[in-house]
């Protein structure tokens, strides 16, 4: 995983190994708080699997985005 600054105003906040949904779940709330503290105007994230913990992560991400999703 990678945590770091890409450009002057860009930042990557990792949720850990993509295969470890438990770790991602544990880190999601901290990552959303950090993005808020940084004044993030936009967050890009890949969809987790739509089963088990992945579904719970997706639900939380959708709610944090107020269901404003753009597919790229």
PDB file of C-alpha atoms in Angstrom:
ATOM      1  CA  UNK A   1       0.000   0.000   0.000  1.00  0.00           C
ATOM      2  CA  UNK A   2       1.025   3.622  -0.482  1.00  0.00           C
ATOM      3  CA  UNK A   3       0.368   6.665   1.667  1.00  0.00           C
ATOM      4  CA  UNK A   4       1.762   9.893   0.400  1.00  0.00           C
ATOM      5  CA  UNK A   5       1.480  13.131  -1.450  1.00  0.00           C
ATOM      6  CA  UNK A   6       1.201  12.990  -5.258  1.00  0.00           C
ATOM      7  CA  UNK A   7       1.065  16.660  -6.102  1.00  0.00           C
ATOM      8  CA  UNK A   8       0.783  19.861  -4.155  1.00  0.00           C
ATOM      9  CA  UNK A   9      -2.910  19.340  -3.393  1.00  0.00           C
ATOM     10  CA  UNK A  10      -3.270  15.591  -4.028  1.00  0.00           C
ATOM     11  CA  UNK A  11      -2.939  12.899  -1.400  1.00  0.00           C
ATOM     12  CA  UNK A  12      -3.382   9.138  -1.303  1.00  0.00           C
ATOM     13  CA  UNK A  13      -4.821   7.648   1.861  1.00  0.00           C
ATOM     14  CA  UNK A  14      -4.485   3.889   1.740  1.00  0.00           C
ATOM     15  CA  UNK A  15      -6.869   1.458   3.382  1.00  0.00           C
ATOM     16  CA  UNK A  16      -4.180  -1.221   3.239  1.00  0.00           C
ATOM     17  CA  UNK A  17      -3.950  -4.390   1.171  1.00  0.00           C
ATOM     18  CA  UNK A  18      -6.879  -4.619  -1.252  1.00  0.00           C
ATOM     19  CA  UNK A  19      -7.405  -8.272  -0.314  1.00  0.00           C
ATOM     20  CA  UNK A  20      -7.657  -7.574   3.435  1.00  0.00           C
ATOM     21  CA  UNK A  21     -11.218  -6.300   3.886  1.00  0.00           C
ATOM     22  CA  UNK A  22     -10.955  -6.427   7.685  1.00  0.00           C
ATOM     23  CA  UNK A  23      -8.029  -3.985   7.674  1.00  0.00           C
ATOM     24  CA  UNK A  24      -9.809  -1.766   5.142  1.00  0.00           C
ATOM     25  CA  UNK A  25     -12.852  -1.656   7.411  1.00  0.00           C
ATOM     26  CA  UNK A  26     -10.730  -0.684  10.372  1.00  0.00           C
ATOM     27  CA  UNK A  27      -8.980   2.083   8.437  1.00  0.00           C
ATOM     28  CA  UNK A  28     -11.977   3.486   6.530  1.00  0.00           C
ATOM     29  CA  UNK A  29     -13.305   5.800   9.249  1.00  0.00           C
ATOM     30  CA  UNK A  30      -9.827   7.192   9.986  1.00  0.00           C
ATOM     31  CA  UNK A  31      -9.261   7.766   6.261  1.00  0.00           C
ATOM     32  CA  UNK A  32     -12.572   9.616   5.893  1.00  0.00           C
ATOM     33  CA  UNK A  33     -11.760  11.789   8.927  1.00  0.00           C
ATOM     34  CA  UNK A  34      -8.298  12.534   7.530  1.00  0.00           C
ATOM     35  CA  UNK A  35      -9.767  13.509   4.160  1.00  0.00           C
ATOM     36  CA  UNK A  36     -12.205  15.811   5.943  1.00  0.00           C
ATOM     37  CA  UNK A  37      -9.406  17.399   8.008  1.00  0.00           C
ATOM     38  CA  UNK A  38      -7.397  17.955   4.805  1.00  0.00           C
ATOM     39  CA  UNK A  39     -10.393  19.748   3.291  1.00  0.00           C
ATOM     40  CA  UNK A  40     -10.791  17.200   0.511  1.00  0.00           C
ATOM     41  CA  UNK A  41     -13.225  18.349  -2.151  1.00  0.00           C
ATOM     42  CA  UNK A  42     -13.226  15.033  -3.964  1.00  0.00           C
ATOM     43  CA  UNK A  43     -12.377  11.446  -3.054  1.00  0.00           C
ATOM     44  CA  UNK A  44     -11.667   8.725  -5.608  1.00  0.00           C
ATOM     45  CA  UNK A  45     -12.085   5.145  -4.468  1.00  0.00           C
ATOM     46  CA  UNK A  46     -12.543   1.775  -6.081  1.00  0.00           C
ATOM     47  CA  UNK A  47     -15.654  -0.218  -5.230  1.00  0.00           C
ATOM     48  CA  UNK A  48     -15.074  -3.062  -2.808  1.00  0.00           C
ATOM     49  CA  UNK A  49     -16.682  -6.452  -3.389  1.00  0.00           C
ATOM     50  CA  UNK A  50     -20.430  -6.353  -2.816  1.00  0.00           C
ATOM     51  CA  UNK A  51     -20.453  -9.174  -0.265  1.00  0.00           C
ATOM     52  CA  UNK A  52     -19.519  -9.574   3.384  1.00  0.00           C
ATOM     53  CA  UNK A  53     -17.310  -6.833   4.791  1.00  0.00           C
ATOM     54  CA  UNK A  54     -16.964  -5.376   1.280  1.00  0.00           C
ATOM     55  CA  UNK A  55     -20.708  -4.645   1.229  1.00  0.00           C
ATOM     56  CA  UNK A  56     -20.454  -2.892   4.608  1.00  0.00           C
ATOM     57  CA  UNK A  57     -17.523  -0.815   3.316  1.00  0.00           C
ATOM     58  CA  UNK A  58     -19.446   0.106   0.180  1.00  0.00           C
ATOM     59  CA  UNK A  59     -22.483   1.120   2.248  1.00  0.00           C
ATOM     60  CA  UNK A  60     -20.349   3.396   4.455  1.00  0.00           C
ATOM     61  CA  UNK A  61     -18.587   4.930   1.458  1.00  0.00           C
ATOM     62  CA  UNK A  62     -21.905   5.628  -0.275  1.00  0.00           C
ATOM     63  CA  UNK A  63     -23.293   7.313   2.827  1.00  0.00           C
ATOM     64  CA  UNK A  64     -20.129   9.395   3.289  1.00  0.00           C
ATOM     65  CA  UNK A  65     -20.531  10.549  -0.317  1.00  0.00           C
ATOM     66  CA  UNK A  66     -24.224  11.322   0.241  1.00  0.00           C
ATOM     67  CA  UNK A  67     -24.821   8.841  -2.605  1.00  0.00           C
ATOM     68  CA  UNK A  68     -23.121  11.243  -5.086  1.00  0.00           C
ATOM     69  CA  UNK A  69     -21.169   8.708  -7.136  1.00  0.00           C
ATOM     70  CA  UNK A  70     -19.439   9.217 -10.468  1.00  0.00           C
ATOM     71  CA  UNK A  71     -18.295   6.119 -12.324  1.00  0.00           C
ATOM     72  CA  UNK A  72     -14.983   6.508 -14.146  1.00  0.00           C
TER      73      UNK A  72
END
